[in-house]
Structures are given as C-alpha cells and as structure tokens.
Coordinates of C-alpha atoms in Angstrom, one line a residue:
Chain Q
M1 CA 0.1 0.2 0.0
K2 CA 2.5 2.4 0.8
N3 CA 4.8 2.0 -2.7
D4 CA 1.1 1.6 -3.8
G5 CA 0.7 6.1 -2.9
K6 CA 3.8 6.6 -3.7
R7 CA 4.0 5.7 -8.1
R8 CA 0.5 7.3 -7.8
A9 CA 2.6 10.0 -6.4
F10 CA 5.1 9.9 -9.2
L11 CA 2.5 10.0 -11.4
K12 CA 0.6 12.7 -10.5
V13 CA 4.0 14.8 -11.4
L14 CA 4.3 12.8 -14.5
G15 CA 1.4 13.7 -15.6
L16 CA 1.2 17.6 -14.4
G17 CA 4.8 17.8 -15.6
S18 CA 4.0 17.1 -19.0
V19 CA 0.9 19.0 -19.7
T20 CA 2.7 22.4 -18.5
L21 CA 5.6 21.2 -20.8
G22 CA 4.0 20.7 -23.8
T23 CA 1.9 23.2 -23.5
A24 CA 5.8 25.7 -22.8
G25 CA 6.9 23.9 -26.0
Y26 CA 3.3 25.0 -28.1
S27 CA 3.5 28.6 -27.7
V28 CA 7.6 28.5 -28.1
A29 CA 6.7 27.4 -31.3
I30 CA 4.0 29.1 -32.4
E31 CA 6.3 32.2 -31.3
A32 CA 9.2 30.9 -33.9
G33 CA 6.6 30.7 -36.7
K34 CA 5.3 34.2 -36.1
T35 CA 9.3 35.9 -37.0
E36 CA 9.6 37.1 -40.5
K37 CA 11.9 34.9 -43.2
K38 CA 14.8 36.4 -43.3
P39 CA 16.6 36.8 -46.2
H40 CA 18.4 34.3 -47.6
Y41 CA 20.3 36.3 -51.2
G42 CA 21.5 34.2 -53.9
M43 CA 23.2 34.5 -57.3
I44 CA 22.8 32.2 -60.4
F45 CA 25.1 32.2 -63.4
D46 CA 24.2 30.6 -66.0
Q47 CA 26.9 29.8 -68.4
N48 CA 25.2 28.6 -71.7
K49 CA 24.1 32.7 -71.7
C50 CA 28.1 34.3 -70.6
V51 CA 29.6 35.4 -73.8
G52 CA 33.1 36.2 -72.2
C53 CA 32.1 40.3 -73.0
S54 CA 33.3 41.5 -69.6
D55 CA 30.8 43.8 -68.8
C56 CA 30.1 42.7 -65.4
E57 CA 33.8 43.0 -64.0
V58 CA 33.7 46.6 -65.5
A59 CA 30.7 47.1 -64.3
C60 CA 31.3 46.0 -61.0
R61 CA 35.2 47.6 -60.4
K62 CA 33.5 51.2 -61.2
V63 CA 30.2 50.8 -58.6
N64 CA 32.6 49.6 -56.0
E65 CA 35.8 51.0 -56.7
V66 CA 37.9 48.5 -56.9
P67 CA 41.6 49.6 -57.3
Q68 CA 43.2 49.3 -60.9
G69 CA 44.9 45.7 -61.7
Q70 CA 42.8 44.2 -59.0
V71 CA 38.8 42.8 -59.5
R72 CA 36.1 41.3 -56.7
L73 CA 34.4 39.7 -59.9
Y74 CA 36.4 37.8 -62.8
V75 CA 35.4 36.0 -65.9
E76 CA 37.9 33.5 -66.5
N77 CA 38.0 32.3 -69.8
K78 CA 37.6 27.9 -69.3
T79 CA 37.1 27.1 -73.1
A80 CA 38.9 23.8 -74.3
P81 CA 41.6 23.9 -76.5
E82 CA 40.8 20.6 -78.4
T83 CA 37.1 22.6 -79.5
P84 CA 38.1 26.6 -79.4
M85 CA 34.9 26.9 -81.1
E86 CA 32.9 25.5 -77.7
K87 CA 33.1 29.1 -75.9
K88 CA 32.8 28.9 -72.1
Y89 CA 33.1 31.0 -69.4
V90 CA 33.0 31.3 -65.3
R91 CA 32.4 33.7 -63.1
V92 CA 34.8 34.3 -60.2
S93 CA 33.9 36.0 -57.2
C94 CA 32.9 35.3 -53.8
Q95 CA 30.3 32.4 -53.5
Q96 CA 28.2 33.5 -50.0
C97 CA 29.1 30.8 -48.2
E98 CA 26.1 30.6 -45.5
D99 CA 28.9 28.7 -43.5
A100 CA 31.5 30.7 -44.4
P101 CA 35.0 29.8 -43.2
C102 CA 35.9 33.9 -43.8
V103 CA 33.8 34.8 -41.1
A104 CA 34.4 32.0 -38.5
V105 CA 38.7 32.6 -38.8
C106 CA 38.0 36.7 -38.2
P107 CA 40.0 37.1 -34.7
S108 CA 39.1 40.8 -35.4
K109 CA 35.3 40.6 -36.7
A110 CA 35.8 42.3 -39.9
C111 CA 34.5 40.4 -41.9
H112 CA 30.6 39.3 -40.4
R113 CA 27.1 38.5 -41.7
D114 CA 25.6 41.2 -42.3
A115 CA 22.4 41.5 -39.8
K116 CA 19.9 42.2 -41.7
T117 CA 20.2 40.8 -45.2
G118 CA 22.6 37.8 -43.5
I119 CA 24.8 38.7 -46.8
V120 CA 28.9 38.0 -45.7
T121 CA 30.7 41.4 -46.4
M122 CA 33.8 43.2 -44.7
N123 CA 33.8 46.7 -42.3
P124 CA 37.0 48.0 -43.7
D125 CA 37.7 50.0 -39.8
D126 CA 38.4 47.1 -37.9
C127 CA 40.5 44.8 -40.6
I128 CA 43.9 44.3 -39.5
A129 CA 44.3 42.7 -42.8
C130 CA 46.2 39.4 -41.6
K131 CA 45.7 37.8 -44.7
Y132 CA 43.9 34.7 -42.3
C133 CA 40.4 34.8 -44.5
I134 CA 42.4 34.7 -47.8
V135 CA 43.6 32.1 -46.6
A136 CA 41.3 30.1 -44.6
C137 CA 38.5 30.6 -48.6
P138 CA 38.3 27.3 -50.2
Y139 CA 37.4 29.0 -53.4
D140 CA 40.5 31.8 -52.8
V141 CA 37.9 34.7 -53.8
R142 CA 39.3 37.6 -51.3
F143 CA 42.3 40.1 -51.5
I144 CA 43.3 43.1 -49.3
N145 CA 42.5 46.0 -51.1
H146 CA 46.1 48.8 -52.7
K147 CA 43.9 51.2 -51.0
T148 CA 41.8 50.3 -48.1
K149 CA 44.3 47.7 -46.8
A150 CA 41.7 45.9 -45.5
A151 CA 40.9 42.2 -47.2
E152 CA 37.6 42.9 -49.4
N153 CA 34.8 40.2 -51.4
C154 CA 32.2 40.8 -53.5
N155 CA 29.3 41.4 -51.4
F156 CA 26.7 41.6 -54.3
C157 CA 26.5 45.8 -53.8
L158 CA 25.6 45.3 -50.3
N159 CA 27.1 49.4 -49.7
T160 CA 27.0 50.8 -53.6
N161 CA 24.0 49.5 -55.3
M162 CA 22.0 47.7 -52.9
A163 CA 21.5 50.4 -49.8
K164 CA 19.9 52.4 -53.7
G165 CA 17.2 49.4 -53.9
K166 CA 19.0 48.2 -57.6
E167 CA 20.3 45.5 -58.1
P168 CA 23.9 44.2 -58.4
A169 CA 26.2 46.0 -61.1
C170 CA 27.3 43.2 -63.0
V171 CA 23.2 42.4 -62.8
E172 CA 22.5 44.9 -64.6
S173 CA 25.0 45.3 -66.4
C174 CA 24.8 41.9 -67.8
K175 CA 22.8 42.5 -72.0
Y176 CA 23.1 38.6 -72.0
K177 CA 21.0 38.4 -68.9
A178 CA 23.5 35.0 -67.9
L179 CA 23.4 36.4 -63.9
V180 CA 20.0 36.1 -61.6
F181 CA 20.1 37.7 -58.1
G182 CA 17.9 37.4 -55.7
D183 CA 16.5 35.9 -52.6
L184 CA 16.6 32.2 -52.4
N185 CA 13.9 32.0 -49.5
D186 CA 11.3 33.9 -51.2
E187 CA 9.3 31.2 -52.7
N188 CA 7.9 33.3 -55.6
S189 CA 11.4 34.7 -56.2
Y190 CA 12.7 34.9 -60.5
I191 CA 15.7 32.9 -58.5
N192 CA 13.4 30.3 -57.2
Q193 CA 11.2 30.0 -60.8
I194 CA 14.5 29.1 -62.5
L195 CA 16.2 26.9 -59.9
Q196 CA 12.7 24.6 -59.9
V197 CA 13.1 23.8 -64.1
K198 CA 16.7 24.5 -64.6
D199 CA 20.2 22.1 -63.4
A200 CA 22.6 23.9 -61.6
V201 CA 25.0 23.0 -59.3
R202 CA 27.6 24.4 -56.5
M203 CA 31.5 25.2 -56.8
K204 CA 33.2 23.1 -54.4
P205 CA 30.5 21.6 -52.3
T206 CA 32.6 18.9 -50.9
F207 CA 33.8 21.5 -48.3
G208 CA 30.6 21.6 -47.2
T209 CA 30.1 25.2 -46.9
K210 CA 26.8 25.1 -48.2
P211 CA 27.9 28.5 -51.3
S212 CA 25.1 30.9 -52.2
L213 CA 26.5 30.6 -55.8
R214 CA 24.6 28.3 -58.3
Y215 CA 25.6 27.7 -61.8
I216 CA 23.7 26.4 -64.3
P217 CA 26.9 25.1 -67.1
V218 CA 26.4 24.2 -70.7
V219 CA 25.9 20.3 -71.2
K220 CA 25.8 18.1 -74.2
V221 CA 22.8 17.6 -75.5
G222 CA 21.3 15.2 -78.4
V223 CA 24.6 13.3 -79.2
Chain K
M1 CA 27.3 17.4 -63.0
N2 CA 29.7 18.8 -60.8
G3 CA 32.7 18.2 -62.6
A4 CA 30.6 20.2 -65.3
I5 CA 32.3 23.4 -64.4
N6 CA 34.6 25.1 -62.1
F7 CA 37.1 28.0 -61.9
T8 CA 40.8 27.5 -61.6
Y9 CA 41.5 31.4 -61.3
G10 CA 42.0 32.8 -57.8
F11 CA 42.6 36.1 -56.3
S12 CA 45.4 35.4 -53.8
H13 CA 49.0 35.6 -55.3
G14 CA 49.9 32.1 -53.8
V15 CA 52.0 32.0 -50.2
E16 CA 49.5 34.8 -48.4
W17 CA 51.6 34.1 -45.4
G18 CA 55.1 34.2 -45.6
W19 CA 58.3 33.9 -43.9
P20 CA 57.9 35.9 -41.3
I21 CA 55.3 33.2 -40.3
A22 CA 58.0 30.5 -40.4
V23 CA 60.3 32.2 -38.3
Y24 CA 57.3 33.7 -35.8
L25 CA 55.4 29.4 -36.0
L26 CA 59.4 28.6 -35.1
L27 CA 59.9 30.7 -31.9
A28 CA 56.8 30.3 -30.5
G29 CA 58.2 26.5 -30.8
I30 CA 61.1 27.6 -28.7
S31 CA 59.9 29.4 -26.3
G32 CA 57.1 26.5 -25.7
G33 CA 59.8 24.5 -26.1
A34 CA 62.0 25.5 -23.8
L35 CA 59.9 25.8 -21.4
I36 CA 57.9 23.1 -21.1
I37 CA 60.7 20.7 -21.4
A38 CA 62.7 22.2 -18.4
L39 CA 59.9 22.8 -15.4
L40 CA 59.4 18.7 -16.7
V41 CA 62.9 17.9 -16.2
R42 CA 62.5 20.2 -13.1
F43 CA 59.4 18.1 -12.0
Y44 CA 60.7 15.3 -12.7
K45 CA 63.4 15.7 -10.7
K46 CA 61.9 16.8 -7.6
Q47 CA 63.9 20.2 -8.0
H48 CA 63.8 22.9 -5.4
E49 CA 66.7 25.1 -6.3
D50 CA 67.1 27.2 -9.7
T51 CA 68.6 25.6 -12.5
S52 CA 70.8 27.0 -15.1
L53 CA 68.7 25.0 -16.9
L54 CA 65.5 26.6 -15.6
K55 CA 67.2 29.8 -16.0
A56 CA 68.7 29.4 -19.9
A57 CA 64.3 28.5 -20.4
S58 CA 62.9 30.4 -19.1
L59 CA 65.0 33.7 -20.8
V60 CA 64.6 31.7 -23.8
S61 CA 61.3 31.7 -23.7
F62 CA 60.4 34.9 -23.1
S63 CA 62.5 36.2 -25.8
T64 CA 61.7 33.8 -28.0
I65 CA 58.2 35.0 -28.1
A66 CA 58.8 38.3 -27.4
F67 CA 60.6 38.2 -30.6
G68 CA 58.1 36.7 -32.0
M69 CA 55.3 39.2 -31.2
V70 CA 57.0 41.4 -33.8
F71 CA 57.0 39.7 -37.2
L72 CA 53.0 38.2 -36.6
V73 CA 52.4 42.2 -36.6
G74 CA 55.4 43.2 -38.8
D75 CA 52.9 40.3 -41.6
L76 CA 50.0 42.7 -41.6
E77 CA 49.2 44.8 -43.9
K78 CA 47.9 47.8 -41.0
P79 CA 50.1 46.4 -38.2
L80 CA 49.3 49.7 -36.1
Y81 CA 45.7 48.8 -36.2
F82 CA 46.8 45.2 -34.5
W83 CA 45.0 46.1 -30.5
K84 CA 41.7 45.8 -33.1
I85 CA 42.4 42.0 -32.6
L86 CA 42.2 42.5 -28.6
I87 CA 39.2 44.2 -28.4
N88 CA 37.7 42.2 -30.9
Y89 CA 37.2 38.3 -30.4
N90 CA 35.8 35.5 -32.1
F91 CA 35.6 33.1 -30.5
A92 CA 35.3 30.6 -33.4
S93 CA 38.9 32.1 -34.3
V94 CA 41.8 30.0 -33.9
M95 CA 43.8 33.0 -34.1
S96 CA 41.4 35.3 -31.4
I97 CA 41.8 31.8 -29.0
G98 CA 45.8 31.7 -30.1
V99 CA 45.7 36.0 -28.7
M100 CA 44.0 35.1 -26.3
A101 CA 46.4 32.4 -25.1
I102 CA 49.4 34.7 -25.7
S103 CA 48.2 37.0 -23.7
V104 CA 48.7 34.9 -20.8
Y105 CA 51.4 32.9 -21.7
I106 CA 53.9 36.4 -22.5
P107 CA 53.2 37.4 -18.7
L108 CA 53.4 34.3 -17.2
T109 CA 56.8 33.4 -19.2
L110 CA 57.8 37.1 -18.0
V111 CA 56.9 35.9 -14.0
M112 CA 59.7 32.7 -14.5
C113 CA 62.3 35.2 -15.1
L114 CA 61.5 37.6 -12.4
Y115 CA 62.0 33.9 -10.5
L116 CA 64.9 32.8 -12.1
F117 CA 66.6 36.3 -12.7
E118 CA 65.7 38.0 -8.8
K119 CA 68.8 38.7 -7.7
E120 CA 70.5 39.9 -11.2
I121 CA 67.3 42.4 -10.9
S122 CA 67.9 43.1 -7.6
A123 CA 71.5 43.8 -8.7
V124 CA 70.7 46.5 -11.2
L125 CA 67.6 48.1 -8.7
A126 CA 70.3 48.3 -5.8
K127 CA 70.9 51.8 -6.3
K128 CA 67.0 53.1 -7.0
A129 CA 66.0 52.0 -3.0
Q130 CA 62.9 52.6 -3.5
L131 CA 62.0 50.8 -7.0
L132 CA 64.2 48.1 -4.9
G133 CA 61.0 48.2 -2.4
Y134 CA 58.5 48.1 -5.1
F135 CA 60.3 45.0 -6.6
E136 CA 60.9 43.1 -3.2
M137 CA 56.9 43.6 -2.4
V138 CA 56.0 42.5 -5.3
M139 CA 58.2 39.3 -5.2
V140 CA 56.8 38.3 -1.9
L141 CA 53.4 37.9 -3.1
L142 CA 54.8 35.8 -6.9
K143 CA 57.1 33.7 -4.2
K144 CA 54.1 32.4 -2.6
I145 CA 52.2 31.4 -6.0
R146 CA 54.8 30.1 -7.5
P147 CA 54.2 26.4 -7.7
M148 CA 51.0 27.4 -9.2
I149 CA 52.4 29.5 -11.9
E150 CA 54.9 26.1 -12.7
V151 CA 52.3 24.4 -13.4
L152 CA 50.2 27.3 -15.7
S153 CA 53.0 27.5 -17.8
V154 CA 53.6 24.1 -18.8
I155 CA 50.1 23.8 -20.1
F156 CA 50.0 27.4 -21.4
A157 CA 53.6 26.5 -22.7
V158 CA 51.9 23.0 -24.8
I159 CA 49.2 25.5 -25.9
I160 CA 50.9 27.5 -27.7
C161 CA 52.9 25.3 -29.7
A162 CA 49.4 22.9 -30.8
Y163 CA 47.2 26.0 -31.1
T164 CA 50.3 27.2 -34.0
G165 CA 50.0 23.8 -36.1
F166 CA 46.0 24.4 -35.1
L167 CA 46.2 27.8 -37.2
I168 CA 46.9 26.2 -39.9
S169 CA 45.9 23.3 -40.4
V170 CA 41.8 25.0 -40.6
L171 CA 43.3 26.4 -44.0
V172 CA 40.7 23.7 -45.9
R173 CA 42.3 24.9 -49.6
F174 CA 45.7 22.9 -48.2
P175 CA 45.9 19.4 -48.5
I176 CA 48.9 19.5 -46.7
L177 CA 48.1 22.3 -43.9
N178 CA 44.6 20.2 -43.6
T179 CA 45.5 17.7 -41.3
A180 CA 45.2 16.1 -37.9
I181 CA 49.4 15.6 -37.0
L182 CA 49.9 19.1 -37.6
P183 CA 49.1 20.7 -34.2
A184 CA 50.8 17.2 -32.9
L185 CA 53.8 17.5 -35.3
F186 CA 54.2 21.0 -34.4
V187 CA 54.0 20.3 -30.4
V188 CA 57.2 18.1 -31.0
S189 CA 59.0 19.8 -33.2
G190 CA 58.8 23.1 -30.7
L191 CA 60.3 20.9 -27.9
S192 CA 63.3 19.5 -30.5
A193 CA 64.3 23.3 -31.2
G194 CA 63.2 24.2 -27.4
T195 CA 65.4 21.6 -25.6
A196 CA 68.4 22.6 -28.6
S197 CA 68.5 26.3 -27.0
A198 CA 67.6 25.5 -23.5
G199 CA 70.9 23.6 -23.4
M200 CA 72.8 25.6 -25.8
V201 CA 71.9 29.2 -23.7
A202 CA 72.6 26.8 -20.5
S203 CA 75.8 26.1 -21.3
Y204 CA 77.4 29.4 -23.4
F205 CA 75.4 32.1 -21.2
F206 CA 75.1 29.9 -17.0
K207 CA 78.5 27.9 -17.9
E208 CA 76.3 24.5 -17.2
D209 CA 78.9 21.8 -18.3
A210 CA 78.2 19.4 -21.7
H211 CA 78.2 16.8 -19.2
S212 CA 76.3 18.2 -16.2
P213 CA 73.1 15.8 -15.0
D214 CA 70.6 18.0 -16.3
L215 CA 71.9 19.0 -19.7
K216 CA 72.9 14.4 -20.5
T217 CA 69.4 14.7 -19.4
L218 CA 67.9 16.5 -22.2
H219 CA 70.7 15.0 -24.5
T220 CA 68.8 11.4 -23.8
I221 CA 65.6 13.5 -23.9
E222 CA 66.2 14.6 -27.6
W223 CA 66.5 11.1 -29.7
P224 CA 63.1 9.8 -28.6
I225 CA 61.8 13.5 -29.7
M226 CA 63.9 13.7 -32.8
A227 CA 62.3 9.5 -33.6
V228 CA 58.7 10.9 -32.6
E229 CA 59.3 14.7 -34.9
I230 CA 60.4 11.8 -38.3
M231 CA 57.1 9.3 -37.3
L232 CA 55.1 12.4 -37.4
I233 CA 56.6 13.9 -40.6
A234 CA 56.4 10.0 -41.9
M235 CA 52.7 10.2 -41.2
L236 CA 51.7 12.8 -42.8
F237 CA 53.1 12.2 -46.3
V238 CA 51.5 8.3 -46.2
S239 CA 48.6 10.2 -45.6
L240 CA 49.1 12.9 -48.4
L241 CA 49.7 9.5 -50.8
V242 CA 47.1 7.8 -49.9
G243 CA 44.5 10.5 -49.9
N244 CA 42.0 11.6 -52.4
E245 CA 43.0 13.0 -55.9
F246 CA 44.0 16.5 -54.3
Q247 CA 45.7 15.1 -51.7
Q248 CA 48.1 13.1 -53.9
S249 CA 48.8 15.7 -56.3
T250 CA 50.6 18.0 -52.9
T251 CA 53.4 15.1 -52.5
I252 CA 55.2 16.7 -55.6
A253 CA 56.2 19.0 -52.5
F254 CA 58.6 16.2 -51.3
K255 CA 59.6 14.8 -54.3
S256 CA 60.9 17.7 -56.7
G257 CA 61.5 21.1 -57.1
I258 CA 63.1 23.9 -54.4
Y259 CA 60.1 22.4 -51.3
A260 CA 62.0 19.1 -52.2
N261 CA 65.7 20.3 -52.1
L262 CA 63.8 22.0 -48.4
F263 CA 63.0 19.1 -46.7
W264 CA 65.2 17.2 -48.1
F265 CA 68.6 19.0 -47.3
G266 CA 67.3 20.9 -44.7
V267 CA 64.5 19.5 -42.8
M268 CA 65.9 15.7 -43.2
G269 CA 70.1 16.4 -43.8
V270 CA 70.6 19.3 -41.8
G271 CA 67.8 18.5 -38.7
F272 CA 68.0 15.3 -38.0
G273 CA 71.4 14.2 -40.2
L274 CA 73.6 16.3 -39.1
P275 CA 73.1 16.1 -35.3
L276 CA 73.0 12.2 -35.5
V277 CA 76.4 12.3 -37.0
L278 CA 77.6 14.2 -35.2
N279 CA 76.9 12.6 -32.0
F280 CA 76.9 8.8 -33.3
A281 CA 78.8 8.3 -36.4
L282 CA 82.3 10.3 -35.5
G283 CA 83.3 7.9 -32.5
K284 CA 83.5 9.6 -28.7
H285 CA 85.8 12.3 -29.4
V286 CA 84.2 14.1 -31.6
A287 CA 81.1 13.6 -30.0
H288 CA 81.8 15.0 -26.1
S289 CA 83.8 18.2 -28.0
H290 CA 82.0 21.9 -27.6
A291 CA 81.7 22.5 -31.1
A292 CA 79.9 19.6 -31.6
F293 CA 77.4 20.3 -29.6
Y294 CA 76.7 23.5 -30.4
L295 CA 76.7 22.3 -34.3
S296 CA 74.3 19.8 -33.4
G297 CA 71.8 22.1 -31.4
M298 CA 71.7 24.4 -34.2
A299 CA 71.4 22.4 -36.6
S300 CA 67.9 20.7 -34.3
V301 CA 67.3 24.7 -34.5
A302 CA 67.8 25.1 -38.5
G303 CA 66.3 22.3 -39.0
V304 CA 62.5 22.9 -37.6
L305 CA 62.7 26.2 -39.3
C306 CA 63.6 24.1 -42.4
L307 CA 60.7 22.1 -41.3
R308 CA 57.8 25.6 -41.0
M309 CA 59.1 26.7 -44.3
F310 CA 58.2 24.0 -46.2
I311 CA 55.0 23.6 -44.3
I312 CA 54.2 27.7 -44.8
Y313 CA 55.6 27.3 -48.3
A314 CA 54.6 24.1 -49.7
G315 CA 51.1 24.2 -47.6
Q316 CA 50.3 26.9 -49.5
T317 CA 51.9 26.5 -53.0
F318 CA 49.9 23.2 -53.7
G319 CA 46.0 24.3 -53.3
V320 CA 42.7 22.6 -54.2

C-alpha cells in the first residue's frame, strides 16, 4: 500500500509535468512561426548565356571603386583547347557561403554577416589585414584592397547598388541575362522559379560551406 | 554534374603567409618547447633550487615569444591596427584563441624570468632604493604562487605550441596543412628546437657543464623526440600519398622542386642527419666536443625552421 501511494504521487507529478511542458513548448513553437523569414540572397550564373564580354567586371570595379589591377569579380575563360569554337566562361567571385570560413576565422570580426541581409561583407575599419580570411577561403576569392588595406569580397554591392535599392552592378550590366540575383528564401522570387526548372550546381560543394552562388553549366545534349 | 563546371583562377598571390609567419611559428615553438622541457625536468627530478637549465629556458621562452610578436605584427598589412584584435574577440577563430593564450603566456614567462633572475634584477635596482622596495614587495607575493605559476606555464606552453598548428590546419584549401597531425608535429618539433636552444643557452651564458646531469638528461630525451618527429612527418606524407586526388597531387612537394630540396637537405639533412652524424657516427671524441654540442644544437633549430618554412610555403603552394 505504501508503495502504491508513492507510485500514484509520482504519476501525478509526471502527468502535470508533461502538460505544463507540452503547452510551454507549443507556445514557443507559435512564437517561432511568427518571426519573419530572413532573406537569403543568392545568385545564378548561367554559362549558356555568358559570352565573356566582361561588362560585369567593368561595372563592378566602377561601382565598388575597386583599385586598378584588382577585381572582386572575374570572368575566367574555360574554353577547352580541343574545342576552340565552344566558348565557355565562368564567373569567379565570392560564393557567399552560408557557413563562411572567412567569417569564422576573422579574429577582429571585421569580416562578418550583415545583420539585415545575411550577406557576408566587410568592415574595413576593423580589418587588420592578417590575411587569415584569404587563406581560409576554399574558393580563393578574397584579396587585400590596395587602397583601403582591408580584405574584400563580392558582397552583392551591399553598400553601393543595394543600398540604393538597385540590383548588383554585374546583374544590371549583363546584356545577356546570364546573371540572376534574388532571395532564395522567397518562394516566388524569379531566382527560385529558375532553380525549379533548371539544373544548377554549386562550386566545390564537398568543402561543406554551403555556397549561395549557383552555376548552370553548359551540357552536351542530343549526342 | 559537378565536374561540368569549375574555376581555377584565384585572387590571392600564391603564398599569402610568408617567411615572417614561418619564423614566428619557429619562435613560438622554441619558446613553448624550452619551457616545457625545463619545467618537466624540474618536476621529474623534484628540484627546488634554481638550475641553470631553468634559468636558460625562462630567458629563452620569454625572449623568443616576445621577438616572435615582432614578426607576427610585422606581417600584418596594417600593423598599427593590431590592437583591434585585442578588443574584438571572435571565439570561433583559432587566431583569437591564440591571441588570448599569448596574452596569458607572455606574462607567465615574464614571471618565470622574475623568479629565476631575482638576484640579478635586485643588483641592477640596488641604487634605486624605492624601486628595489617595490620589486621585493612584488616578489614576496609572487613567490607564494610559484608552484601554480610553474604548472600553468607548462599548460600554456603546450597550448602555444599546439595552437600554432591548429592556426594553419583549419585552412581547408591546402591538403598539406589541413591534417590532424599538424598540431602534434608542431608540439614535438617545438620541443626539439626548445630543448636544443635551452641547452645551448644554459651552457654558453650560464656556464652549465655540457656533461652536467641536467644537460645529460636533455641529451638523452633529444633522440626519442627526434624519432617521434620523424614518425609524424612520415605519417603526414603517407596520409597524403593514400589520400584523395588533391592530397595525392601535393606529394610532389616532397619529390621535386625547391620545396623538396628544402625538405630533404634542410629538414632531413641538417635537422636530423647532422646531429645524428655528429653524435653517433664520428666517435666519442667528436661527440663529446664543445663544437659538436653547439653545432648539433644549431642544426636542430635550423632543421625546425626548415620544417616550418616547408610547411608554410609548400602547404600554400599546393592548393585544391
């Protein structure tokens, strides 16, 4: 009998406990649902459309005041020597990783994720130019700006064009619409509509840094 | 489909972290290694007096880490802004963690120097009675916590040696660097260079006899340390050789070109070969000479410098 009473008391506590915890958990879940989705900006480079005119490079350098001889964005000619008539170009720029090593290794938090947009960007004033981010980047797309003496990367024109409500300079300048910029978290965005119908890949995905740039490669069809 | 598109162009200029970093890695290794060895000898032999070895090791560890800071800050493109690193900590960054460890470690080595050179400092301060008074007051307080300071010094010396390895082993782009073995290799090669440096300084500046019990102990443990170092380098090489496509392509660094020469002549020849030949191959007369003692010590340190240079340069040259 004694034991029975104890067991009953124990069950009571257990029951009450689960009810309170359950409701508490439910209310927390509701709270989480209310918060608005943060944007996740991404970009598509369509190799089928790029002709290698490098208008994007010129626009980028002008808008972001990149010093002479340096680039945030480069169009690399990857045409195979065996097939010189099949031109292939690739965009080389910051891949805007979700798990960005540059942000992780920066000792002075100069390289950071912008709070509002989630874009990986730079605070040149806090940068001590230790070059840790440059060697930590799996894509080798960071450099020390000769003028500011701070590390720099493509930040989708966060402080220039985006601040004025415009698209990144490279996207604006592309005559062939090889670049698409948009919010990957917005289901109705144009970038998501394209990703739903086109096969796109990420560069070096095995590094596990979850890059936000997508590439639509030229593929051989009908062979 | 991932092989369908890639880029090979990069915005960096090959080796972004050059020789100043390699020299800093050597100095940090010597600093940590010397202090670890001297304090472990002290604990193991239950010494209570201040030995020449500990004197030498304290001086070496403080001066090398302080000198190392010159290279570390000098390598920044904005050296005058180095203080930003001290006010903006990023706990995910090995560099930040290292800076924190260094800011504990340098004061520890300084306090060790104060213990070991109390008499000398008092003699210098003798003319200024007021300063001498302050100094003695501080020393009374410090002496009460000496056992704790010694244990902390060993712990932080290991952290300093290991962090320099982790600092570059997190760089995923470079297969030679991005290995689990690198921090271990840096601790062991630090011990090797630290042992040699502490021994030479003890003998040259503090007139410790090259055949005294302490230096004999150092001379005995020198060889097992060297054996472990060779083993770790061999393991690093094998792991690259049997690794994926990118790892395999980096083994060329050991086989041909300037880095292979640096490795085989510098690391293997000078660092391991010369001390072994001097101590074992040329008979007892040479092995017990003063010249052999200093030459083999300097060869060990030079070998570790070559190892750091090889790792830094070859490591950053062969990227994915």
